[in-house]
PDB file of C-alpha atoms in Angstrom:
ATOM      1  CA  ARG O   1      99.342 112.377  59.140  1.00 67.00           C
ATOM      2  CA  LYS O   2     102.913 113.259  58.232  1.00 81.00           C
ATOM      3  CA  GLU O   3     105.212 114.058  61.154  1.00 91.00           C
ATOM      4  CA  VAL O   4     106.389 117.323  59.599  1.00 95.00           C
ATOM      5  CA  GLU O   5     103.932 119.354  57.546  1.00 95.00           C
ATOM      6  CA  GLN O   6     104.690 122.245  55.213  1.00 95.00           C
ATOM      7  CA  ASP O   7     102.742 124.215  52.648  1.00 91.00           C
ATOM      8  CA  PRO O   8     104.244 122.955  49.368  1.00 90.00           C
ATOM      9  CA  GLY O   9     103.703 126.283  47.611  1.00 89.00           C
ATOM     10  CA  PRO O  10     104.928 127.329  45.155  1.00 94.00           C
ATOM     11  CA  PHE O  11     105.582 130.787  46.474  1.00 95.00           C
ATOM     12  CA  ASN O  12     106.232 133.127  43.547  1.00 97.00           C
ATOM     13  CA  VAL O  13     107.650 136.461  44.674  1.00 97.00           C
ATOM     14  CA  PRO O  14     109.510 139.372  43.055  1.00 98.00           C
ATOM     15  CA  GLU O  15     113.057 140.262  43.966  1.00 98.00           C
ATOM     16  CA  GLY O  16     113.227 142.262  47.174  1.00 98.00           C
ATOM     17  CA  ALA O  17     110.080 140.750  48.650  1.00 98.00           C
ATOM     18  CA  THR O  18     109.790 139.309  52.128  1.00 98.00           C
ATOM     19  CA  VAL O  19     108.454 135.767  52.295  1.00 97.00           C
ATOM     20  CA  ALA O  20     107.617 133.528  55.236  1.00 97.00           C
ATOM     21  CA  PHE O  21     107.378 129.749  55.406  1.00 96.00           C
ATOM     22  CA  ASN O  22     105.647 127.814  58.139  1.00 95.00           C
ATOM     23  CA  CYS O  23     105.968 124.285  59.346  1.00 96.00           C
ATOM     24  CA  THR O  24     104.311 122.177  62.036  1.00 96.00           C
ATOM     25  CA  TYR O  25     105.535 118.973  63.643  1.00 95.00           C
ATOM     26  CA  SER O  26     103.479 116.338  65.371  1.00 93.00           C
ATOM     27  CA  ASN O  27     105.821 114.876  67.996  1.00 89.00           C
ATOM     28  CA  SER O  28     106.058 117.143  71.019  1.00 87.00           C
ATOM     29  CA  ALA O  29     109.176 115.278  72.158  1.00 87.00           C
ATOM     30  CA  SER O  30     111.158 116.480  69.130  1.00 87.00           C
ATOM     31  CA  GLN O  31     114.498 117.895  70.148  1.00 86.00           C
ATOM     32  CA  SER O  32     116.235 119.733  67.303  1.00 91.00           C
ATOM     33  CA  PHE O  33     114.927 121.723  64.390  1.00 94.00           C
ATOM     34  CA  PHE O  34     116.477 122.858  61.145  1.00 96.00           C
ATOM     35  CA  TRP O  35     115.803 124.507  57.834  1.00 97.00           C
ATOM     36  CA  TYR O  36     117.541 122.977  54.823  1.00 98.00           C
ATOM     37  CA  ARG O  37     117.587 124.290  51.295  1.00 98.00           C
ATOM     38  CA  GLN O  38     117.520 121.946  48.308  1.00 97.00           C
ATOM     39  CA  ASP O  39     118.090 122.900  44.697  1.00 96.00           C
ATOM     40  CA  CYS O  40     116.769 120.645  41.948  1.00 93.00           C
ATOM     41  CA  ARG O  41     118.603 117.272  41.868  1.00 88.00           C
ATOM     42  CA  LYS O  42     121.131 118.484  44.443  1.00 96.00           C
ATOM     43  CA  GLU O  43     121.755 117.581  48.063  1.00 97.00           C
ATOM     44  CA  PRO O  44     119.946 119.282  50.964  1.00 97.00           C
ATOM     45  CA  LYS O  45     122.136 122.041  52.385  1.00 97.00           C
ATOM     46  CA  LEU O  46     121.816 123.153  55.976  1.00 96.00           C
ATOM     47  CA  LEU O  47     120.488 126.700  56.049  1.00 97.00           C
ATOM     48  CA  MET O  48     120.192 127.136  59.793  1.00 95.00           C
ATOM     49  CA  SER O  49     119.352 125.421  63.039  1.00 93.00           C
ATOM     50  CA  VAL O  50     116.276 126.767  64.818  1.00 93.00           C
ATOM     51  CA  TYR O  51     116.219 127.663  68.502  1.00 84.00           C
ATOM     52  CA  SER O  52     113.418 128.659  70.850  1.00 83.00           C
ATOM     53  CA  SER O  53     114.998 132.062  71.277  1.00 84.00           C
ATOM     54  CA  GLY O  54     114.890 132.594  67.533  1.00 85.00           C
ATOM     55  CA  ASN O  55     117.937 133.110  65.406  1.00 91.00           C
ATOM     56  CA  GLU O  56     118.952 135.288  62.530  1.00 94.00           C
ATOM     57  CA  ASP O  57     121.554 134.851  59.817  1.00 94.00           C
ATOM     58  CA  GLY O  58     121.697 137.803  57.479  1.00 96.00           C
ATOM     59  CA  ARG O  59     118.422 137.989  55.584  1.00 98.00           C
ATOM     60  CA  PHE O  60     117.119 134.768  57.161  1.00 98.00           C
ATOM     61  CA  THR O  61     115.281 134.551  60.476  1.00 97.00           C
ATOM     62  CA  ALA O  62     114.032 131.327  62.040  1.00 96.00           C
ATOM     63  CA  GLN O  63     111.636 130.942  64.948  1.00 95.00           C
ATOM     64  CA  LEU O  64     110.507 127.972  67.003  1.00 95.00           C
ATOM     65  CA  ASN O  65     107.351 127.822  69.093  1.00 93.00           C
ATOM     66  CA  ARG O  66     107.462 124.591  71.103  1.00 92.00           C
ATOM     67  CA  ALA O  67     104.044 125.121  72.660  1.00 92.00           C
ATOM     68  CA  SER O  68     102.401 125.319  69.244  1.00 93.00           C
ATOM     69  CA  GLN O  69     104.860 122.867  67.633  1.00 94.00           C
ATOM     70  CA  TYR O  70     105.451 125.428  64.934  1.00 94.00           C
ATOM     71  CA  ILE O  71     108.591 126.518  63.071  1.00 96.00           C
ATOM     72  CA  SER O  72     108.956 129.464  60.732  1.00 96.00           C
ATOM     73  CA  LEU O  73     111.487 130.857  58.284  1.00 97.00           C
ATOM     74  CA  LEU O  74     111.467 134.473  57.145  1.00 97.00           C
ATOM     75  CA  ILE O  75     113.477 135.586  54.131  1.00 98.00           C
ATOM     76  CA  ARG O  76     113.891 139.324  53.669  1.00 98.00           C
ATOM     77  CA  ASP O  77     114.977 141.122  50.494  1.00 98.00           C
ATOM     78  CA  SER O  78     114.617 137.985  48.357  1.00 98.00           C
ATOM     79  CA  LYS O  79     117.260 137.353  45.712  1.00 98.00           C
ATOM     80  CA  LEU O  80     116.953 135.358  42.503  1.00 98.00           C
ATOM     81  CA  SER O  81     119.435 132.899  44.026  1.00 97.00           C
ATOM     82  CA  ASP O  82     117.001 132.161  46.862  1.00 98.00           C
ATOM     83  CA  SER O  83     114.845 130.171  44.424  1.00 98.00           C
ATOM     84  CA  ALA O  84     114.874 126.625  45.775  1.00 97.00           C
ATOM     85  CA  THR O  85     112.901 124.172  47.878  1.00 97.00           C
ATOM     86  CA  TYR O  86     113.049 124.838  51.616  1.00 97.00           C
ATOM     87  CA  LEU O  87     112.812 121.768  53.828  1.00 97.00           C
ATOM     88  CA  CYS O  88     111.643 121.898  57.434  1.00 97.00           C
ATOM     89  CA  VAL O  89     113.518 119.200  59.343  1.00 96.00           C
ATOM     90  CA  VAL O  90     113.155 117.716  62.813  1.00 94.00           C
ATOM     91  CA  ASN O  91     115.433 115.491  64.884  1.00 91.00           C
ATOM     92  CA  MET O  92     113.389 113.425  67.335  1.00 83.00           C
ATOM     93  CA  ARG O  93     116.063 112.883  69.933  1.00 81.00           C
ATOM     94  CA  ASN O  94     119.463 114.340  70.506  1.00 76.00           C
ATOM     95  CA  GLN O  95     121.659 111.305  70.350  1.00 79.00           C
ATOM     96  CA  ALA O  96     124.186 109.943  67.905  1.00 78.00           C
ATOM     97  CA  GLY O  97     122.778 108.609  64.684  1.00 83.00           C
ATOM     98  CA  THR O  98     119.221 109.816  65.072  1.00 87.00           C
ATOM     99  CA  ALA O  99     117.439 110.235  61.755  1.00 89.00           C
ATOM    100  CA  LEU O 100     116.227 113.543  60.435  1.00 92.00           C
ATOM    101  CA  ILE O 101     112.541 113.725  59.603  1.00 94.00           C
ATOM    102  CA  PHE O 102     111.883 115.917  56.579  1.00 95.00           C
ATOM    103  CA  GLY O 103     108.843 117.845  55.525  1.00 95.00           C
ATOM    104  CA  LYS O 104     107.952 117.659  51.855  1.00 94.00           C
ATOM    105  CA  GLY O 105     109.386 121.114  51.284  1.00 95.00           C
ATOM    106  CA  THR O 106     108.124 124.508  50.199  1.00 96.00           C
ATOM    107  CA  THR O 107     109.082 125.718  46.743  1.00 96.00           C
ATOM    108  CA  LEU O 108     110.158 129.335  46.353  1.00 97.00           C
ATOM    109  CA  SER O 109     110.544 131.053  43.015  1.00 97.00           C
ATOM    110  CA  VAL O 110     111.975 134.568  43.001  1.00 98.00           C
ATOM    111  CA  SER O 111     111.616 136.505  39.770  1.00 97.00           C
ATOM    112  CA  SER O 112     113.104 139.778  38.504  1.00 94.00           C
TER     113      SER O 112
ATOM    114  CA  ALA B   1     136.162 123.170  53.811  1.00 75.00           C
ATOM    115  CA  ALA B   2     136.056 119.450  53.121  1.00 87.00           C
ATOM    116  CA  GLY B   3     132.624 118.022  52.427  1.00 96.00           C
ATOM    117  CA  VAL B   4     131.046 114.596  52.324  1.00 98.00           C
ATOM    118  CA  ILE B   5     132.214 112.606  49.319  1.00 98.00           C
ATOM    119  CA  GLN B   6     130.064 110.022  47.612  1.00 98.00           C
ATOM    120  CA  SER B   7     130.897 107.656  44.812  1.00 98.00           C
ATOM    121  CA  PRO B   8     129.881 106.922  42.216  1.00 98.00           C
ATOM    122  CA  ARG B   9     127.817 109.987  41.371  1.00 98.00           C
ATOM    123  CA  HIS B  10     125.755 108.111  38.816  1.00 98.00           C
ATOM    124  CA  LEU B  11     125.059 104.397  38.504  1.00 98.00           C
ATOM    125  CA  ILE B  12     122.948 102.438  36.059  1.00 98.00           C
ATOM    126  CA  LYS B  13     122.073  98.850  36.917  1.00 98.00           C
ATOM    127  CA  GLU B  14     119.661  96.258  35.655  1.00 98.00           C
ATOM    128  CA  LYS B  15     116.978  94.535  37.694  1.00 98.00           C
ATOM    129  CA  ARG B  16     118.280  91.842  40.021  1.00 98.00           C
ATOM    130  CA  GLU B  17     121.838  93.208  39.908  1.00 98.00           C
ATOM    131  CA  THR B  18     123.787  94.441  42.924  1.00 98.00           C
ATOM    132  CA  ALA B  19     125.219  97.873  43.644  1.00 98.00           C
ATOM    133  CA  THR B  20     127.611  99.325  46.199  1.00 98.00           C
ATOM    134  CA  LEU B  21     127.546 102.995  47.108  1.00 98.00           C
ATOM    135  CA  LYS B  22     130.395 104.599  49.024  1.00 98.00           C
ATOM    136  CA  CYS B  23     130.466 107.537  51.411  1.00 98.00           C
ATOM    137  CA  TYR B  24     133.422 109.380  52.905  1.00 98.00           C
ATOM    138  CA  PRO B  25     132.297 111.634  55.761  1.00 97.00           C
ATOM    139  CA  ILE B  26     133.697 115.027  56.616  1.00 96.00           C
ATOM    140  CA  PRO B  27     137.047 114.487  58.415  1.00 95.00           C
ATOM    141  CA  ARG B  28     136.582 113.978  62.186  1.00 92.00           C
ATOM    142  CA  HIS B  29     132.856 113.316  61.833  1.00 93.00           C
ATOM    143  CA  ASP B  30     131.910 110.191  63.757  1.00 91.00           C
ATOM    144  CA  THR B  31     128.394 109.505  62.478  1.00 94.00           C
ATOM    145  CA  VAL B  32     127.178 108.586  59.020  1.00 96.00           C
ATOM    146  CA  TYR B  33     123.603 108.479  57.742  1.00 96.00           C
ATOM    147  CA  TRP B  34     122.049 107.123  54.551  1.00 98.00           C
ATOM    148  CA  TYR B  35     118.921 108.604  52.983  1.00 97.00           C
ATOM    149  CA  GLN B  36     116.914 107.696  49.884  1.00 97.00           C
ATOM    150  CA  GLN B  37     115.074 110.357  47.897  1.00 97.00           C
ATOM    151  CA  GLY B  38     112.675 109.245  45.187  1.00 95.00           C
ATOM    152  CA  PRO B  39     111.443 111.613  42.457  1.00 92.00           C
ATOM    153  CA  GLY B  40     109.314 114.370  43.957  1.00 90.00           C
ATOM    154  CA  GLN B  41     109.755 112.949  47.458  1.00 92.00           C
ATOM    155  CA  ASP B  42     111.489 114.155  50.592  1.00 93.00           C
ATOM    156  CA  PRO B  43     114.562 112.233  51.802  1.00 95.00           C
ATOM    157  CA  GLN B  44     113.738 109.055  53.716  1.00 95.00           C
ATOM    158  CA  PHE B  45     116.123 107.761  56.351  1.00 95.00           C
ATOM    159  CA  LEU B  46     117.598 104.321  55.761  1.00 97.00           C
ATOM    160  CA  ILE B  47     120.262 103.631  58.390  1.00 96.00           C
ATOM    161  CA  SER B  48     122.984 105.289  60.459  1.00 96.00           C
ATOM    162  CA  PHE B  49     126.268 104.414  62.131  1.00 95.00           C
ATOM    163  CA  TYR B  50     128.015 105.975  65.092  1.00 93.00           C
ATOM    164  CA  GLU B  51     131.618 105.024  65.749  1.00 91.00           C
ATOM    165  CA  LYS B  52     131.296 102.082  63.333  1.00 92.00           C
ATOM    166  CA  MET B  53     128.250 100.607  65.078  1.00 94.00           C
ATOM    167  CA  GLN B  54     124.727 100.715  63.678  1.00 94.00           C
ATOM    168  CA  SER B  55     122.849 103.295  65.701  1.00 93.00           C
ATOM    169  CA  ASP B  56     119.432 103.747  64.068  1.00 91.00           C
ATOM    170  CA  LYS B  57     117.477 101.962  61.391  1.00 94.00           C
ATOM    171  CA  GLY B  58     114.735 103.354  59.198  1.00 93.00           C
ATOM    172  CA  SER B  59     112.969 102.103  56.114  1.00 90.00           C
ATOM    173  CA  ILE B  60     115.900 100.126  54.740  1.00 95.00           C
ATOM    174  CA  PRO B  61     114.790  97.041  52.774  1.00 96.00           C
ATOM    175  CA  ASP B  62     116.162  93.662  53.832  1.00 96.00           C
ATOM    176  CA  ARG B  63     117.889  93.497  50.417  1.00 97.00           C
ATOM    177  CA  PHE B  64     120.112  96.382  51.497  1.00 98.00           C
ATOM    178  CA  SER B  65     122.897  96.332  54.040  1.00 97.00           C
ATOM    179  CA  ALA B  66     125.450  98.853  55.174  1.00 98.00           C
ATOM    180  CA  GLN B  67     128.494  99.184  57.334  1.00 97.00           C
ATOM    181  CA  GLN B  68     130.979 101.730  58.556  1.00 96.00           C
ATOM    182  CA  PHE B  69     134.666 100.921  58.382  1.00 96.00           C
ATOM    183  CA  SER B  70     137.598 101.719  60.655  1.00 95.00           C
ATOM    184  CA  ASP B  71     138.422 104.827  58.602  1.00 94.00           C
ATOM    185  CA  TYR B  72     134.785 105.965  59.104  1.00 95.00           C
ATOM    186  CA  HIS B  73     133.811 105.617  55.474  1.00 96.00           C
ATOM    187  CA  SER B  74     130.571 103.758  54.869  1.00 98.00           C
ATOM    188  CA  GLU B  75     129.200 101.531  52.134  1.00 98.00           C
ATOM    189  CA  LEU B  76     125.595 100.798  51.236  1.00 98.00           C
ATOM    190  CA  ASN B  77     125.203  97.415  49.555  1.00 98.00           C
ATOM    191  CA  MET B  78     122.077  96.856  47.516  1.00 98.00           C
ATOM    192  CA  SER B  79     121.134  93.469  46.097  1.00 98.00           C
ATOM    193  CA  SER B  80     118.325  92.110  43.898  1.00 98.00           C
ATOM    194  CA  LEU B  81     117.733  95.620  42.615  1.00 98.00           C
ATOM    195  CA  GLU B  82     114.172  96.566  41.667  1.00 98.00           C
ATOM    196  CA  LEU B  83     112.880  99.342  39.422  1.00 97.00           C
ATOM    197  CA  GLY B  84     111.567 101.106  42.517  1.00 97.00           C
ATOM    198  CA  ASP B  85     115.079 101.404  43.919  1.00 98.00           C
ATOM    199  CA  SER B  86     115.808 104.106  41.338  1.00 98.00           C
ATOM    200  CA  ALA B  87     116.439 107.207  43.427  1.00 98.00           C
ATOM    201  CA  LEU B  88     119.000 109.635  44.752  1.00 98.00           C
ATOM    202  CA  TYR B  89     120.943 108.159  47.650  1.00 98.00           C
ATOM    203  CA  PHE B  90     122.432 110.698  50.017  1.00 98.00           C
ATOM    204  CA  CYS B  91     124.998 110.158  52.691  1.00 98.00           C
ATOM    205  CA  ALA B  92     125.256 112.663  55.528  1.00 97.00           C
ATOM    206  CA  SER B  93     127.705 112.997  58.385  1.00 96.00           C
ATOM    207  CA  SER B  94     127.795 114.730  61.721  1.00 93.00           C
ATOM    208  CA  LEU B  95     130.126 115.275  64.655  1.00 90.00           C
ATOM    209  CA  THR B  96     128.031 114.254  67.621  1.00 81.00           C
ATOM    210  CA  SER B  97     130.121 115.960  70.259  1.00 71.00           C
ATOM    211  CA  ASP B  98     129.639 119.253  68.413  1.00 73.00           C
ATOM    212  CA  SER B  99     125.984 119.296  67.392  1.00 78.00           C
ATOM    213  CA  TYR B 100     123.381 117.163  65.707  1.00 83.00           C
ATOM    214  CA  GLU B 101     123.591 119.062  62.441  1.00 92.00           C
ATOM    215  CA  GLN B 102     123.922 116.719  59.486  1.00 95.00           C
ATOM    216  CA  TYR B 103     125.833 117.654  56.342  1.00 96.00           C
ATOM    217  CA  PHE B 104     124.901 115.943  53.111  1.00 98.00           C
ATOM    218  CA  GLY B 105     127.038 114.644  50.278  1.00 98.00           C
ATOM    219  CA  PRO B 106     126.173 115.292  46.622  1.00 98.00           C
ATOM    220  CA  GLY B 107     124.370 111.974  46.322  1.00 98.00           C
ATOM    221  CA  THR B 108     124.496 108.963  44.042  1.00 98.00           C
ATOM    222  CA  ARG B 109     121.835 108.810  41.380  1.00 98.00           C
ATOM    223  CA  LEU B 110     120.901 105.165  40.891  1.00 98.00           C
ATOM    224  CA  THR B 111     118.869 104.140  37.870  1.00 98.00           C
ATOM    225  CA  VAL B 112     117.591 100.576  37.682  1.00 98.00           C
ATOM    226  CA  THR B 113     116.458  99.453  34.245  1.00 97.00           C
TER     227      THR B 113
END
């Protein structure tokens, strides 16, 4: 079983739609959580860190449920430019040099 | 703002050749990470360095080695290249005293023929 699991999609939505991605992780000792965005053949770009209290950045809202080992990302008012692969990412321990563990990503396609 | 720099951006090598990939972290960042991403795959961690010392090791083949230099740049040395080494190689950096967020460079696309 993969350490970080995501629905691969694709999610095909019209502009203006609200879309939610979910992710589960297997190691309850995981310390830090992130959503990255990756466009085709480009580098992963940090979208936001995820905290237990939940956090919002414009149209993006991330939530973490440690008890259920579940992370979510909500995108409101989708734009064409939101089309990308969204990677759920976990850091197992908060110390220098610790690897990120990536999910396989969820593909989003926003159409006009 | 300055980002992670990687060179070269593209590299074509033949089987059994060697390759060296370079990474220049964001200024002041003290930790460097190397990841390999095959076609249709998620990034896989290879190795990391904190303050010029190896700090974590992932699925890096014995044919590969890496180091971080006094100016914090890092090099990934790959020998006896195989067809399966064809992939995107990303370098990421972080400032540990600030957070554990990692910022990725644009990657080096290695093709082994």
